[in-house]
Every structure is written in C-alpha cells, then in structure tokens.
C-alpha cells in the first residue's frame, strides 16, 4: 500500500539476492526508515524487538530468517537450531510456526545443496500467498461494510479497529484494514475509529499512519473510548485482526480486544475478526486455557517515545519511580462474542463446524 | 493522606485567611508543587486546566472559588455571575453544582456584610463534610474487601481501579481508594491493579503516586489489560469512583469505566462504585440520555508529558501529523452492571429504591 504516494510492501528481498529489507515499524509514525536483515540473527532480533510485528508479517519474516540461516549452513541440524530459535522469538502468534513448518518440511525433502535456492523461493511464495489471502479477506470484508452502508445514508460507515492489523502487520493490504481499503476503493464512504492501543500505541502510530497514506478518514481515540462510542450509535461495526484463532473460533489478539468485543455485544454492534487461515491453530479449541499470552517488558508501560516540538525523538517516563507495571501483550475473545470470522475463503460463524467446512483439509490434518 | 511521610489535604486555606492552596495535580507524579488560588479567576482556571480534578475536589474548589468572589464583591449579582462561571468550568461532575448551590443558598439568606466570613466557613465545612463522607465510605467499603479476603488465603485481595478516585480526587481519604486504605490499616493484605487511564493517565500519575505514599502494593497496567486479568482470576473485585450518579444508579465516571464493568460482569467479579451522596444527581434517571459528556481538547490524546532520563519534563507528540483525535472525558455504566454503590451511609444496590431508602430527604427534595 502507499506511503506518501509510493507503493511499498513491508518486507522484500534486496537485489543482492540474500539480504532482506523491512520497514522499521518501531520508528513509525515519526520517521520512515528501513532496516536490512543480513543474517539469521538480524531476523530474530527484528521479530523480538518488534521492528516487524503483526502475525502474518512475523510468519513471513520467520521464513526469510530461516532462508538466511540456510544460506549460511543448509545442514539438517543447522535448520533445526534456527527453526527452534525463530519459533521462540515471539510466543503467541501461530503464523510463525505455520510458516516455519511449511518451509522446514520442504527443506527436509530437498538435498542440502539445493536448499538455499528453495528457501528463498519458498519464503517469497509465503509472502505472495499472504498477499493473496489478504486481498481475498479484503473483498469478503468489503461486502460486509457495503451491506452496512444503506443504514448510514447521511454519513460514512463508522468502523472501529484495535491495534494494527493493516498492511504493516502483513505484507500488503492487511487483514482487518483490507476490507476498509477495498470498500473505500469501491466508493463506500468510511470513517475509522482508531484505538491508540496502549502500551505500544500501534493504533496511533501504525494504523493512523497507514490510513493517512491511503487517504481514509479516521479519528484517533484512547482505548477507553470505544464503549462510549458504541453506546451512542457512533460505531456501525468493529473489525480487528487475530494473532491466533482456535479451531472453535476463540480469538487471541492484541490486549484490549476482548473489552471492545464485550462492548460490541452489549450494544448489538457486529464484531468481525479478519484473519488468514495461517492464523488458525487447529490443535487447540479453548483459547483462554490453551494459548500462552506473551508478557513483555514493563518499560513499554512505564515509558513512551514521541516527538518533541523541535522534531527530536524523546523517550519519557510516565509513571512514578517505585511503581511496578505488567505488560500482557494479548487477550482472548471467546467465540461467543465474535459475529463472524473473515477469512480468505469467505466469512463464517466463529465455531468449529463453520471453520471446518471452509477449511476441511487443514482442519483434518491437524 | 501521606506524601513522603507527611500528611496533606488536597486543598487548604492559607494563613492570610483569603487565598487557597492546592496541590498542582497536573505536575504529578514527577514533581510535587502547590499552587495559590488568590482570586476567583484562579479557581476557575484551576478547575478548567485540571490543576485540581476529581468530582469531590472540584466541588470543594468551586466553593472556595465562590468565597474568593464574595471576598471581592458580596453583592447578589456578583455571586450569581461567579456561580454561573464556576458551574460552566467542568460540565460533567455534579458535585460542583451541589457545592455551589449549598453555598449560594446560605449566602442569599445572609446580609452582604456578613457573607465573606460565611463563605469561607461554609467552604471549609463542605471540605470537612467531604472528609467525613470519604471516611465513612472507607469503612463500609473496607468491610466488602475484608469479606473477600477469606477467598484469597495465600495471596492479597486483588482490587482493580480505574482513573483516580483517591484522596487526590477528594480532600482526604478519597472515594474508591478509601476502602483500600482502611482495609490495609485493618491488616487485610491488598494489591491494587492501577489502570493507567488514558488519555491523561490519572491512574499511573495520581493513583500509583498515592499508593506509593501509603505503601500499598500495586501494579500499573494499560487500560486494555483489565479484561484479561479478570478472565484469569487475577481480580477479586473492582472499585471505581463516580463523577455523577443518577437516581436510578447509572454511574458516569472516567471514560473506560464501562468497559471494565462489562468485563467484571462477564467474569462474575464484583464491581463496586464508591461515591459521596453529593455525587448523586437526583434530577435524572437515565445516565446515557441525560448526562452531558465533556469533550476535551484533542491535544490530550495526541501529546503526552513525561520525564526524560535527564529529569526534565518533556511534552511529546504520539500521533502522526494530519490524524485528528477525539477526547471524551467520561462514559456511563448502566446500573445493571454495578454490584453495589458504596456511600457514606452504607453500601446499597444500584437502583432507585435502594438509594431512596438510604437518602430519603435528598431523594424527595430533588
């Protein structure tokens, strides 16, 4: 999608055919910079430090990270070691495991001398497949937005989203934002309420930045605000992404998603979750019991980075010295609060039977 | 309550018998400073700019502001003009109207030459009454915390609070935090989850600061986190304050309170609201329809102040240039989500009959 009128993906292979370039998302929205991943270690650090983030993009970066490891050493044990280290770099999103499994399986069925070429082409295929999935999610989701439009004759369709599940979280298009981009291109008037999504503020820093680039009308709100808006009819539908979805339709997503789902349910506002099937963890049913929630460093709560009036980046402490903080990255929204899952094969109810009928092969091979 | 071991109130008369001193809450937690209100205009600005905030303290500051106006001019029309300007300084909290009405009624039944002395003594009485009410709220609320303690044999009672309804929001003790202070003094082990409460972060900057001063164990969390904690049994009860409570028990409080009440309801966690009767607006029933929600400047969302590593206060922009923000100050929690109201006359169900039986005179005079 576009930044200042120029089209970008979040990740691409450099002309040297080896190193990988990513947008440094830790610098947005104040500064647009890219970072070169020249080694396996660079890829692990980029995921851990959230230079790249978002479940689909973590998966693609993991695949390229494994390719970088194979470029150094294509032996089985080197691949296994790199696989294990990448898998541990972020614990919650399941796309990482999905992408690494897909690539490792192909590598192990190929002789070592041919593995480097295969690894890069398979990583590129994973990236392209993600774009195709997001594109399809966009089309199916746009139909849901269009269906809401006739109820809003004198105003845009108001859509609330949480965190960033846009193209910056994927390779292009995004998951939760793809339907919005597609609806806008189809001529539907939309307006997006952007939760700022503490503690890392990915709504304000990434989603708002994306929407500016695509000229989509939007308004930033504190995470506390969505319930009030829904009580007063100011939200027509919610769309969020997912870091992991269980076979029963429970949705693990950025911390705070559950609170918005409760408010949507209490006010009869549709609550949609957009996700590629690579986000579905077919091994588990009960999201609350079975998903390990990442706990990150408390400094993400106690401190924040911003831009001073002089244009400098400054990191400031928000909390009193002596007060500890805790920083859970995700929560689980039970399937009962999800109006529909929007996948690359269409929208379906958030339950096992509906997911199985859309993805019979995946469901049965798990 | 205590700051660095010394006891303070939030507001007091200076030895000159005219000017009023307040803790400048806009500077906390990084810097402890007081500000002198030497004129009626100073009081209005202190309320508008949130040098003082919190429904009970706004009421007391309003009363002292009217006393400062009377000190300049005790005539009826001057009192009416000052009353109107103070009433418009913050629109949502009803304590301001309550305190101003109480003082104006007494002034108008007194000859102008005696009004100055009366105004100051009545403002002091309003402050003292608030302390008494908060003290009683603390006792009644502490009983509810103590009742939860036997269910937590190996750990403290975990209490979640939102925003700041502590002594900094009142004159002393506070509303939502008074029960916690009282329970701790009675030997009950407590731990407080402190919502940081964007956009102004009164949880992190005021509640955590208060709890440090009283040595109450606590942990700061992003506003998005409370639902996750409740899903995992990490919250035994919630206590929040109220800026306005309707005769039917609807609670208008800091934006985001409604979301926590929904999560508490969904997880069978008791959700208590602590309030002095001065916060009850007996004229209205339906909080969602009848309470005007203050909308504040968007810069409170787009920018934030903190402390740099060098110890300087810095204001930084968090959002991209070109992205608008909106800043609603409060939301309404319907009475159906409130487990009990904790008042200075005891805890009661959140409904009209229960409030009327506790406060028959107030309910019938409205």
XYZ file of C-alpha atoms in Angstrom:
732
model
C 0.000 0.000 0.000
C 1.025 3.632 -0.212
C 3.273 5.822 1.914
C 3.468 9.370 0.619
C 2.095 8.199 -2.708
C 4.639 5.417 -3.262
C 3.711 1.738 -3.053
C 5.512 -0.437 -0.529
C 5.431 -3.912 0.880
C 6.561 -4.401 4.475
C 9.326 -6.861 3.501
C 11.277 -7.579 0.299
C 14.419 -9.298 -0.936
C 17.294 -6.959 -1.719
C 18.981 -7.022 -5.159
C 21.908 -8.960 -3.629
C 19.554 -11.969 -3.551
C 20.424 -12.682 0.056
C 19.627 -9.870 2.485
C 16.068 -8.860 3.284
C 14.769 -5.317 3.726
C 11.965 -4.432 6.153
C 10.216 -1.225 7.163
C 11.389 -0.408 10.702
C 7.985 -0.179 12.385
C 9.464 0.841 15.716
C 10.260 4.248 14.172
C 6.780 4.980 12.812
C 4.936 7.300 12.574
C 7.619 9.892 13.210
C 10.278 8.544 10.884
C 10.159 6.217 7.864
C 13.245 4.012 7.817
C 14.026 0.559 6.501
C 16.340 -1.996 8.070
C 18.461 -4.617 6.341
C 18.331 -8.160 7.744
C 21.703 -9.565 6.651
C 21.789 -12.612 8.868
C 19.639 -15.104 10.679
C 20.379 -13.243 13.919
C 19.134 -9.969 12.421
C 15.806 -11.635 11.632
C 15.415 -12.985 15.177
C 16.167 -9.574 16.657
C 13.798 -7.818 14.254
C 10.954 -10.053 15.442
C 11.848 -9.865 19.139
C 12.254 -6.086 19.119
C 9.133 -5.548 17.029
C 10.965 -3.910 14.128
C 8.461 -6.145 12.348
C 5.224 -7.205 14.052
C 1.759 -8.434 13.146
C 1.034 -12.149 12.913
C 1.274 -12.544 9.110
C 4.428 -10.438 8.820
C 6.079 -12.297 11.705
C 5.435 -15.505 9.775
C 6.969 -14.166 6.553
C 9.948 -12.690 8.407
C 10.436 -16.040 10.126
C 10.535 -17.757 6.717
C 13.129 -15.310 5.404
C 15.050 -15.709 8.659
C 15.197 -19.447 8.082
C 16.334 -18.786 4.497
C 19.153 -16.597 5.853
C 20.164 -19.456 8.163
C 20.121 -21.929 5.265
C 22.305 -19.562 3.230
C 24.949 -19.958 5.944
C 24.507 -23.676 6.583
C 21.978 -25.938 4.826
C 22.582 -28.960 7.097
C 19.626 -30.530 8.939
C 20.907 -29.726 12.419
C 21.540 -26.072 11.494
C 17.997 -25.815 10.163
C 16.584 -27.384 13.315
C 18.518 -24.984 15.526
C 17.432 -21.945 13.518
C 13.834 -23.205 13.480
C 13.812 -23.517 17.272
C 15.313 -20.093 17.875
C 12.914 -18.377 15.474
C 9.936 -20.185 16.962
C 10.832 -18.839 20.401
C 11.225 -15.242 19.271
C 7.517 -14.383 19.816
C 5.306 -16.926 21.578
C 1.713 -16.003 20.781
C 1.182 -15.624 17.021
C 0.798 -19.022 15.379
C 1.629 -17.846 11.857
C 5.281 -18.049 12.798
C 5.012 -21.778 13.475
C 2.900 -22.236 10.367
C 5.427 -20.525 8.086
C 8.431 -22.232 9.684
C 6.768 -25.660 9.452
C 5.883 -25.102 5.811
C 9.434 -24.099 4.921
C 11.179 -26.735 7.049
C 9.066 -29.547 5.581
C 10.048 -28.508 2.086
C 13.718 -28.114 3.017
C 13.936 -31.568 4.566
C 12.558 -33.146 1.382
C 15.294 -31.450 -0.683
C 19.043 -32.230 -0.854
C 21.190 -29.710 1.062
C 22.921 -28.179 -1.999
C 19.540 -27.107 -3.400
C 18.146 -25.815 -0.143
C 19.326 -22.212 -0.340
C 17.518 -21.526 -3.615
C 14.451 -23.373 -2.397
C 14.376 -21.500 0.914
C 14.301 -18.072 -0.705
C 11.729 -19.059 -3.300
C 9.502 -20.639 -0.660
C 9.793 -17.572 1.591
C 8.785 -15.431 -1.380
C 5.850 -17.769 -2.040
C 4.729 -17.463 1.589
C 4.815 -13.670 1.203
C 2.870 -13.810 -2.061
C 0.333 -16.218 -0.593
C -0.185 -13.828 2.302
C -0.918 -11.003 -0.105
C -3.427 -13.168 -1.943
C -5.107 -14.145 1.319
C -5.313 -10.517 2.488
C -6.676 -9.487 -0.889
C -9.446 -12.065 -0.603
C -10.159 -11.111 3.015
C -10.487 -7.541 1.783
C -13.082 -8.496 -0.809
C -15.174 -10.586 1.578
C -14.940 -7.978 4.332
C -15.775 -5.113 1.988
C -19.059 -6.834 1.231
C -19.933 -6.691 4.939
C -19.073 -2.988 5.050
C -21.107 -2.317 1.917
C -24.032 -4.121 3.485
C -23.887 -1.685 6.419
C -23.799 1.406 4.190
C -27.531 1.679 3.445
C -28.160 2.039 7.187
C -25.931 5.175 7.130
C -27.476 7.317 4.373
C -26.166 10.681 5.568
C -22.795 9.706 6.931
C -19.931 7.286 6.421
C -19.913 3.754 7.785
C -18.149 4.100 11.138
C -15.730 1.246 11.771
C -13.781 0.719 14.973
C -10.483 -1.135 14.895
C -7.991 -2.023 17.606
C -4.203 -2.137 17.334
C -2.850 -2.516 13.799
C -3.987 -5.326 11.567
C -3.322 -3.395 8.382
C -0.802 -3.910 5.637
C 2.008 -3.095 8.070
C 1.008 -6.229 10.015
C 1.103 -8.338 6.855
C 2.978 -7.933 3.558
C 0.376 -5.845 1.773
C -3.357 -4.999 2.171
C -3.561 -6.264 5.755
C -6.275 -8.273 7.453
C -8.668 -6.021 9.410
C -7.896 -2.982 7.248
C -8.044 -4.729 3.854
C -11.876 -4.661 3.846
C -11.738 -0.938 4.604
C -9.327 -0.245 1.747
C -11.419 -2.341 -0.629
C -14.689 -0.731 0.460
C -13.219 2.755 0.056
C -11.967 1.901 -3.449
C -15.440 0.638 -4.276
C -16.830 4.044 -3.385
C -18.255 3.313 0.066
C -17.831 6.263 2.448
C -15.992 5.001 5.529
C -14.607 6.526 8.703
C -12.339 4.611 11.062
C -12.149 4.999 14.835
C -8.531 4.166 15.627
C -7.887 2.823 19.143
C -4.461 4.038 20.136
C -3.769 0.554 21.699
C -1.554 1.049 24.702
C 1.066 0.264 25.665
C 2.804 0.355 22.269
C 0.193 2.592 20.615
C 0.111 0.669 17.353
C -3.250 2.231 16.549
C -1.980 5.782 16.683
C 1.456 5.045 15.321
C 0.731 2.420 12.642
C -2.987 2.294 11.794
C -3.382 6.077 11.640
C -0.160 6.287 9.605
C -1.485 3.670 7.163
C -4.861 5.353 6.823
C -3.204 8.712 6.151
C -1.199 7.099 3.344
C -4.381 5.773 1.763
C -6.398 8.941 2.487
C -9.017 7.093 4.576
C -10.876 9.408 7.004
C -10.141 8.421 10.584
C -10.024 9.657 14.175
C -7.685 8.514 16.927
C -9.271 7.709 20.303
C -7.956 6.470 23.630
C -8.531 2.746 24.143
C -11.042 3.656 26.849
C -13.397 5.340 24.389
C -14.901 2.605 22.203
C -17.622 1.580 24.643
C -18.936 5.131 24.916
C -18.997 5.444 21.112
C -20.934 2.191 20.759
C -23.437 3.218 23.430
C -24.183 6.327 21.379
C -24.557 4.680 17.968
C -21.267 6.035 16.669
C -19.868 2.640 15.625
C -21.557 0.604 12.879
C -19.173 -2.333 13.045
C -15.832 -3.411 14.509
C -13.097 -5.216 12.602
C -9.956 -6.471 14.289
C -7.219 -8.922 13.398
C -6.079 -12.057 15.177
C -2.731 -13.402 16.315
C -4.108 -16.874 16.863
C -7.588 -18.329 16.345
C -8.591 -21.673 17.799
C -10.485 -24.343 15.878
C -13.527 -23.356 17.973
C -13.278 -19.710 16.916
C -11.768 -18.147 20.040
C -9.647 -15.178 19.014
C -6.362 -14.240 20.604
C -5.491 -10.692 19.588
C -3.852 -7.575 20.992
C -4.646 -6.901 24.636
C -7.924 -4.982 24.951
C -9.685 -6.660 22.035
C -11.886 -8.594 24.476
C -13.124 -5.358 26.074
C -14.234 -3.986 22.697
C -15.928 -7.286 21.862
C -17.879 -7.080 25.131
C -18.990 -3.539 24.307
C -19.973 -4.532 20.774
C -22.030 -7.428 22.140
C -23.693 -5.195 24.742
C -24.687 -2.688 22.057
C -25.553 -5.109 19.204
C -22.674 -3.845 17.075
C -21.237 -6.514 14.713
C -17.770 -7.628 15.794
C -15.746 -9.095 12.938
C -12.334 -10.712 13.070
C -10.302 -10.819 9.852
C -7.630 -13.492 9.553
C -5.817 -15.643 7.030
C -6.121 -19.374 7.698
C -2.423 -19.382 8.653
C -3.589 -17.756 11.887
C -5.802 -20.694 12.849
C -4.274 -23.088 15.363
C -6.159 -26.293 14.598
C -4.503 -28.066 17.533
C -6.443 -26.137 20.167
C -10.043 -25.267 20.988
C -10.109 -23.274 24.216
C -8.224 -20.026 23.720
C -8.366 -18.991 27.362
C -6.798 -22.201 28.636
C -4.517 -23.180 25.790
C -2.829 -20.035 24.464
C 0.289 -18.741 26.154
C -0.023 -14.981 26.479
C 3.253 -13.161 25.942
C 4.276 -10.872 28.786
C 6.634 -8.133 27.640
C 8.948 -5.789 29.464
C 7.300 -3.359 31.869
C 9.267 -0.485 30.342
C 6.752 -0.487 27.469
C 4.161 0.639 30.036
C 6.303 2.936 32.164
C 7.954 4.787 29.267
C 6.877 6.025 25.857
C 8.620 7.501 22.822
C 7.349 10.534 20.970
C 8.460 13.522 19.006
C 9.272 16.840 20.686
C 8.291 20.198 19.223
C 11.873 20.518 17.961
C 11.381 17.342 15.957
C 13.565 15.150 18.122
C 12.559 11.701 19.307
C 12.382 11.569 23.091
C 11.669 8.729 25.475
C 9.871 9.815 28.622
C 8.812 8.123 31.848
C 5.066 8.254 32.522
C 4.899 6.572 35.915
C 6.299 7.270 39.385
C 9.608 5.711 40.311
C 8.885 2.731 42.528
C 5.596 1.664 40.928
C 5.913 -1.654 39.059
C 3.986 -2.370 35.873
C 2.933 -5.502 33.995
C 2.583 -5.807 30.278
C 0.450 -8.616 28.855
C 0.521 -8.499 25.061
C -2.713 -10.243 24.144
C -6.075 -11.350 25.400
C -8.595 -13.918 24.223
C -12.042 -13.029 22.906
C -14.348 -16.023 23.292
C -16.043 -17.151 20.077
C -19.465 -16.298 21.557
C -18.583 -12.582 21.196
C -17.444 -12.802 17.552
C -20.098 -12.054 14.916
C -18.076 -13.601 12.083
C -14.579 -14.592 11.071
C -13.499 -13.124 7.720
C -11.038 -15.474 6.010
C -9.544 -15.778 2.542
C -12.316 -18.272 1.746
C -15.168 -16.118 2.968
C -16.859 -15.038 6.185
C -18.144 -17.698 8.552
C -19.523 -18.085 12.046
C -16.951 -18.355 14.824
C -17.334 -22.047 15.556
C -15.668 -25.333 14.722
C -18.220 -26.589 12.208
C -18.120 -23.392 10.165
C -14.324 -23.264 10.119
C -14.119 -26.938 9.200
C -16.476 -26.513 6.296
C -14.359 -23.660 4.916
C -11.030 -25.424 5.501
C -11.705 -29.185 5.545
C -8.146 -30.203 4.657
C -6.484 -28.001 7.242
C -8.932 -28.949 9.969
C -8.480 -32.649 9.398
C -4.696 -32.670 9.048
C -4.130 -31.016 12.425
C -3.048 11.186 53.359
C 0.711 10.941 53.127
C 3.239 12.119 50.581
C 6.786 11.186 51.539
C 5.614 10.580 55.076
C 3.953 13.959 55.574
C 0.182 14.342 55.801
C -1.568 16.552 53.268
C -5.013 17.544 52.186
C -5.538 18.466 48.527
C -6.794 21.960 49.382
C -6.429 24.312 52.355
C -6.844 27.943 53.352
C -3.610 29.910 53.586
C -2.705 31.786 56.793
C -3.727 35.067 55.103
C -7.330 33.892 55.564
C -8.136 34.625 51.934
C -6.065 32.721 49.391
C -6.399 28.974 48.953
C -3.578 26.498 48.362
C -3.969 23.389 46.226
C -1.676 20.566 45.153
C -0.958 21.098 41.445
C -2.085 17.695 40.177
C -1.027 18.441 36.613
C 2.601 18.163 37.754
C 2.290 14.778 39.455
C 3.879 12.275 39.702
C 7.113 13.843 38.526
C 7.014 16.983 40.631
C 5.184 17.909 43.839
C 4.147 21.555 43.711
C 1.340 23.573 45.211
C -0.457 26.480 43.591
C -2.012 29.506 45.273
C -5.532 30.494 44.210
C -5.610 34.200 45.013
C -8.685 35.151 43.057
C -11.957 33.831 41.733
C -10.358 33.606 38.273
C -7.531 31.469 39.633
C -10.090 28.975 40.948
C -11.915 28.770 37.613
C -8.659 28.192 35.756
C -7.512 25.573 38.274
C -10.691 23.568 37.630
C -10.663 24.028 33.835
C -6.997 23.114 33.485
C -7.267 20.210 35.891
C -4.785 21.597 38.395
C -7.485 20.164 40.649
C -9.761 17.360 39.437
C -11.950 14.617 40.852
C -15.632 15.221 41.495
C -15.466 15.914 45.264
C -12.418 18.161 44.985
C -13.946 20.101 42.099
C -16.924 20.759 44.373
C -14.781 22.000 47.244
C -12.635 24.122 44.938
C -15.818 25.584 43.480
C -16.966 26.557 46.968
C -13.660 28.236 47.751
C -13.788 29.914 44.335
C -17.171 31.381 45.211
C -15.736 32.509 48.556
C -12.921 34.288 46.692
C -15.540 36.019 44.524
C -17.514 37.067 47.611
C -14.324 38.460 49.157
C -14.164 40.842 46.192
C -17.858 41.645 45.928
C -20.591 40.197 48.180
C -23.490 41.599 46.101
C -26.173 39.235 44.767
C -25.409 39.856 41.112
C -21.676 39.280 41.624
C -22.453 35.989 43.354
C -24.777 34.928 40.538
C -22.147 35.741 37.909
C -19.427 33.855 39.771
C -21.794 30.922 40.344
C -22.554 30.684 36.625
C -18.930 30.871 35.556
C -17.824 28.243 38.071
C -20.687 25.951 37.108
C -19.548 26.048 33.485
C -15.910 25.279 34.256
C -16.402 21.480 34.083
C -19.738 20.160 32.845
C -19.973 16.543 33.974
C -19.333 16.217 37.719
C -22.437 17.162 39.664
C -20.637 17.820 42.949
C -19.732 21.230 41.608
C -23.384 22.194 41.292
C -24.135 20.622 44.655
C -21.420 22.595 46.453
C -22.220 25.862 44.684
C -25.944 25.507 45.409
C -25.272 24.787 49.059
C -23.050 27.828 49.417
C -25.203 30.198 47.351
C -28.335 29.304 49.282
C -26.617 30.153 52.541
C -25.148 33.379 51.143
C -28.505 34.636 49.887
C -30.048 34.164 53.305
C -27.311 36.295 54.896
C -26.760 40.087 54.693
C -23.914 41.064 52.311
C -21.556 42.431 55.010
C -21.514 39.011 56.709
C -21.147 36.994 53.533
C -17.368 36.886 53.288
C -16.928 35.216 56.670
C -19.811 32.872 55.985
C -18.482 31.891 52.554
C -15.112 30.796 53.894
C -16.576 28.946 56.857
C -19.117 27.183 54.643
C -16.414 26.209 52.111
C -14.391 24.789 54.999
C -17.481 22.908 56.201
C -18.004 21.446 52.722
C -14.378 20.262 52.770
C -14.773 18.773 56.250
C -18.041 17.093 55.298
C -16.323 15.554 52.293
C -13.645 14.109 54.521
C -16.282 12.656 56.822
C -18.146 11.145 53.877
C -14.967 9.622 52.452
C -14.049 8.273 55.873
C -17.422 6.535 56.130
C -17.200 5.239 52.542
C -13.826 3.817 53.503
C -15.269 1.941 56.458
C -18.199 0.484 54.522
C -16.018 -0.418 51.564
C -13.332 -1.975 53.734
C -15.932 -4.402 55.018
C -16.535 -5.578 51.457
C -12.793 -6.040 50.918
C -12.453 -7.914 54.209
C -15.308 -10.173 53.157
C -13.331 -11.112 50.028
C -10.146 -11.892 51.960
C -11.037 -15.430 53.112
C -11.340 -16.454 49.453
C -7.680 -15.420 48.972
C -5.855 -17.379 51.697
C -2.411 -17.387 50.067
C -2.360 -14.029 48.410
C -3.632 -10.481 48.796
C -7.095 -9.359 47.741
C -6.586 -8.103 44.174
C -8.527 -4.918 43.521
C -8.757 -3.178 40.161
C -9.406 0.550 39.987
C -9.724 2.958 37.088
C -8.553 6.560 36.916
C -8.045 8.243 40.276
C -10.771 8.330 42.871
C -8.360 8.554 45.752
C -7.649 11.306 48.227
C -6.263 13.444 45.413
C -9.758 13.420 43.877
C -11.312 14.488 47.169
C -9.926 16.398 50.165
C -8.615 13.390 52.078
C -9.113 9.585 52.054
C -10.811 9.539 48.650
C -13.791 7.544 47.470
C -12.704 4.368 45.624
C -9.348 4.237 47.408
C -10.629 4.979 50.921
C -11.827 1.366 51.378
C -8.390 0.154 50.312
C -6.609 2.421 52.798
C -8.970 1.379 55.552
C -8.679 -2.324 54.752
C -4.875 -2.109 54.675
C -4.838 -0.352 58.060
C -7.080 -3.097 59.400
C -4.456 -5.642 58.388
C -6.023 -7.020 55.213
C -3.404 -7.825 52.564
C -4.360 -5.930 49.404
C -2.854 -5.424 45.971
C -4.186 -2.836 43.519
C -4.204 -3.095 39.721
C -3.885 0.508 38.586
C -5.350 1.276 35.138
C -3.207 3.988 33.651
C -6.418 5.693 32.313
C -5.593 7.332 29.032
C -5.565 9.979 27.827
C -4.488 11.854 30.955
C -3.075 8.807 32.732
C -4.508 9.647 36.136
C -4.062 6.037 37.201
C -0.335 5.988 36.615
C 0.280 9.572 37.621
C -2.094 10.010 40.573
C -3.341 6.649 41.870
C 0.086 4.999 41.753
C 1.596 8.103 43.349
C -0.993 7.964 46.145
C -0.496 4.260 46.755
C 3.277 4.715 46.931
C 2.770 7.372 49.596
C 0.658 4.988 51.665
C 2.866 1.956 50.911
C 0.018 -0.042 49.340
C 1.281 -2.775 46.956
C 0.163 -2.049 43.412
C 0.926 -2.652 39.742
C 0.304 -0.303 36.826
C -1.373 -1.790 33.743
C -2.506 -0.418 30.405
C -6.240 0.275 30.293
C -6.553 -2.613 27.828
C -5.452 -5.185 30.412
C -8.247 -5.473 32.975
C -10.402 -7.869 30.973
C -7.541 -10.337 30.566
C -6.818 -10.182 34.300
C -10.455 -10.858 35.167
C -10.643 -13.781 32.729
C -7.736 -15.362 34.591
C -8.993 -14.861 38.148
C -6.481 -12.127 38.916
C -9.063 -9.581 40.080
C -11.200 -10.240 43.162
C -13.172 -7.030 42.972
C -13.247 -3.659 41.214
C -13.802 -0.311 42.924
C -14.138 2.918 40.978
C -15.423 6.391 41.743
C -18.192 8.386 40.113
C -18.485 11.878 38.699
C -22.252 11.716 38.617
C -24.695 9.005 39.664
C -28.334 9.090 38.628
C -31.227 8.387 40.989
C -31.567 5.037 39.194
C -27.953 4.112 39.901
C -26.361 4.729 36.483
C -22.759 5.777 37.015
C -20.980 8.397 34.955
C -17.248 8.085 35.558
C -13.962 8.436 33.711
C -14.032 7.153 30.132
C -13.360 3.421 30.056
C -15.165 2.583 33.296
C -17.998 0.986 31.307
C -15.572 -1.409 29.603
C -14.269 -2.639 32.963
C -17.795 -3.032 34.279
C -18.647 -5.197 31.264
C -15.600 -7.383 31.901
C -16.433 -7.656 35.602
C -19.986 -8.705 34.747
C -18.763 -11.253 32.178
C -16.429 -12.811 34.741
C -18.625 -12.547 37.870
C -16.235 -10.108 39.528
C -17.973 -7.664 41.913
C -17.989 -4.135 40.515
C -18.348 -1.506 43.244
C -18.746 2.239 42.832
C -17.791 4.439 45.785
C -19.364 7.870 45.975
C -20.479 10.519 48.443
C -24.149 11.450 48.141
C -23.044 14.817 46.749
C -22.305 12.909 43.543
C -25.908 11.785 43.119
C -27.933 13.807 40.644
C -31.459 13.208 41.902
C -32.930 15.141 38.959
C -32.091 12.429 36.415
C -32.581 8.693 35.948
C -31.119 7.681 32.591
C -27.398 8.369 32.579
C -26.903 7.593 28.914
C -29.535 10.042 27.728
C -29.365 12.742 30.343
C -25.706 13.367 31.199
C -23.678 15.689 29.029
C -20.285 14.091 28.439
C -17.442 16.587 28.419
C -15.304 16.524 25.291
C -11.830 17.875 25.923
C -9.076 19.100 23.640
C -7.639 16.517 21.261
C -4.111 17.503 22.273
C -4.601 15.407 25.427
C -4.707 12.376 23.107
C -2.111 13.416 20.541
C 0.513 14.574 23.068
C 1.739 13.439 26.452
C 4.051 14.794 29.119
C 6.675 12.727 30.846
C 10.083 12.906 32.400
C 13.256 12.403 30.368
C 16.245 10.458 31.648
C 17.886 13.794 32.420
C 14.995 14.594 34.730
C 13.398 17.209 32.515
C 9.698 17.348 31.765
C 9.067 16.915 28.065
C 5.886 17.020 26.012
C 5.936 14.707 23.033
C 3.618 14.024 20.119
C 2.414 10.414 19.893
C 0.387 10.542 16.698
C 1.094 11.321 13.041
C 0.601 14.878 11.845
C -2.686 15.029 9.997
C -4.575 12.450 12.083
C -7.351 14.038 14.159
C -8.292 12.749 17.616
C -11.342 12.991 19.845
C -11.312 13.081 23.593
C -14.465 12.166 25.506
C -13.868 12.522 29.222
C -16.463 10.153 30.682
C -18.769 7.280 29.942
C -21.866 5.894 31.622
C -22.005 2.488 33.272
C -25.629 1.311 33.423
C -26.858 0.389 36.896
C -27.355 -3.234 35.771
C -23.542 -3.647 35.701
C -22.944 -2.206 39.184
C -22.809 -4.717 42.055
C -23.242 -2.068 44.742
C -22.884 1.622 45.410
C -20.747 2.405 48.470
C -21.926 5.648 50.070
C -21.300 7.446 53.341
C -24.465 5.781 54.675
C -23.513 2.273 53.615
C -23.489 0.051 50.554
C -26.666 -0.439 48.571
C -27.908 -1.891 45.326
C -27.655 0.375 42.298
C -31.317 1.227 41.931
C -33.741 3.974 42.828
C -35.450 2.230 45.722
C -32.181 1.397 47.459
C -30.785 4.922 47.045
C -34.051 6.438 48.240
C -34.084 4.326 51.350
C -30.553 5.442 52.234
C -31.171 9.116 51.409
C -34.910 9.771 51.769
C -34.567 13.511 52.304
C -32.279 14.119 49.341
C -34.303 11.910 47.027
C -37.551 13.645 47.842
C -36.281 17.229 47.743
C -34.956 16.922 44.174
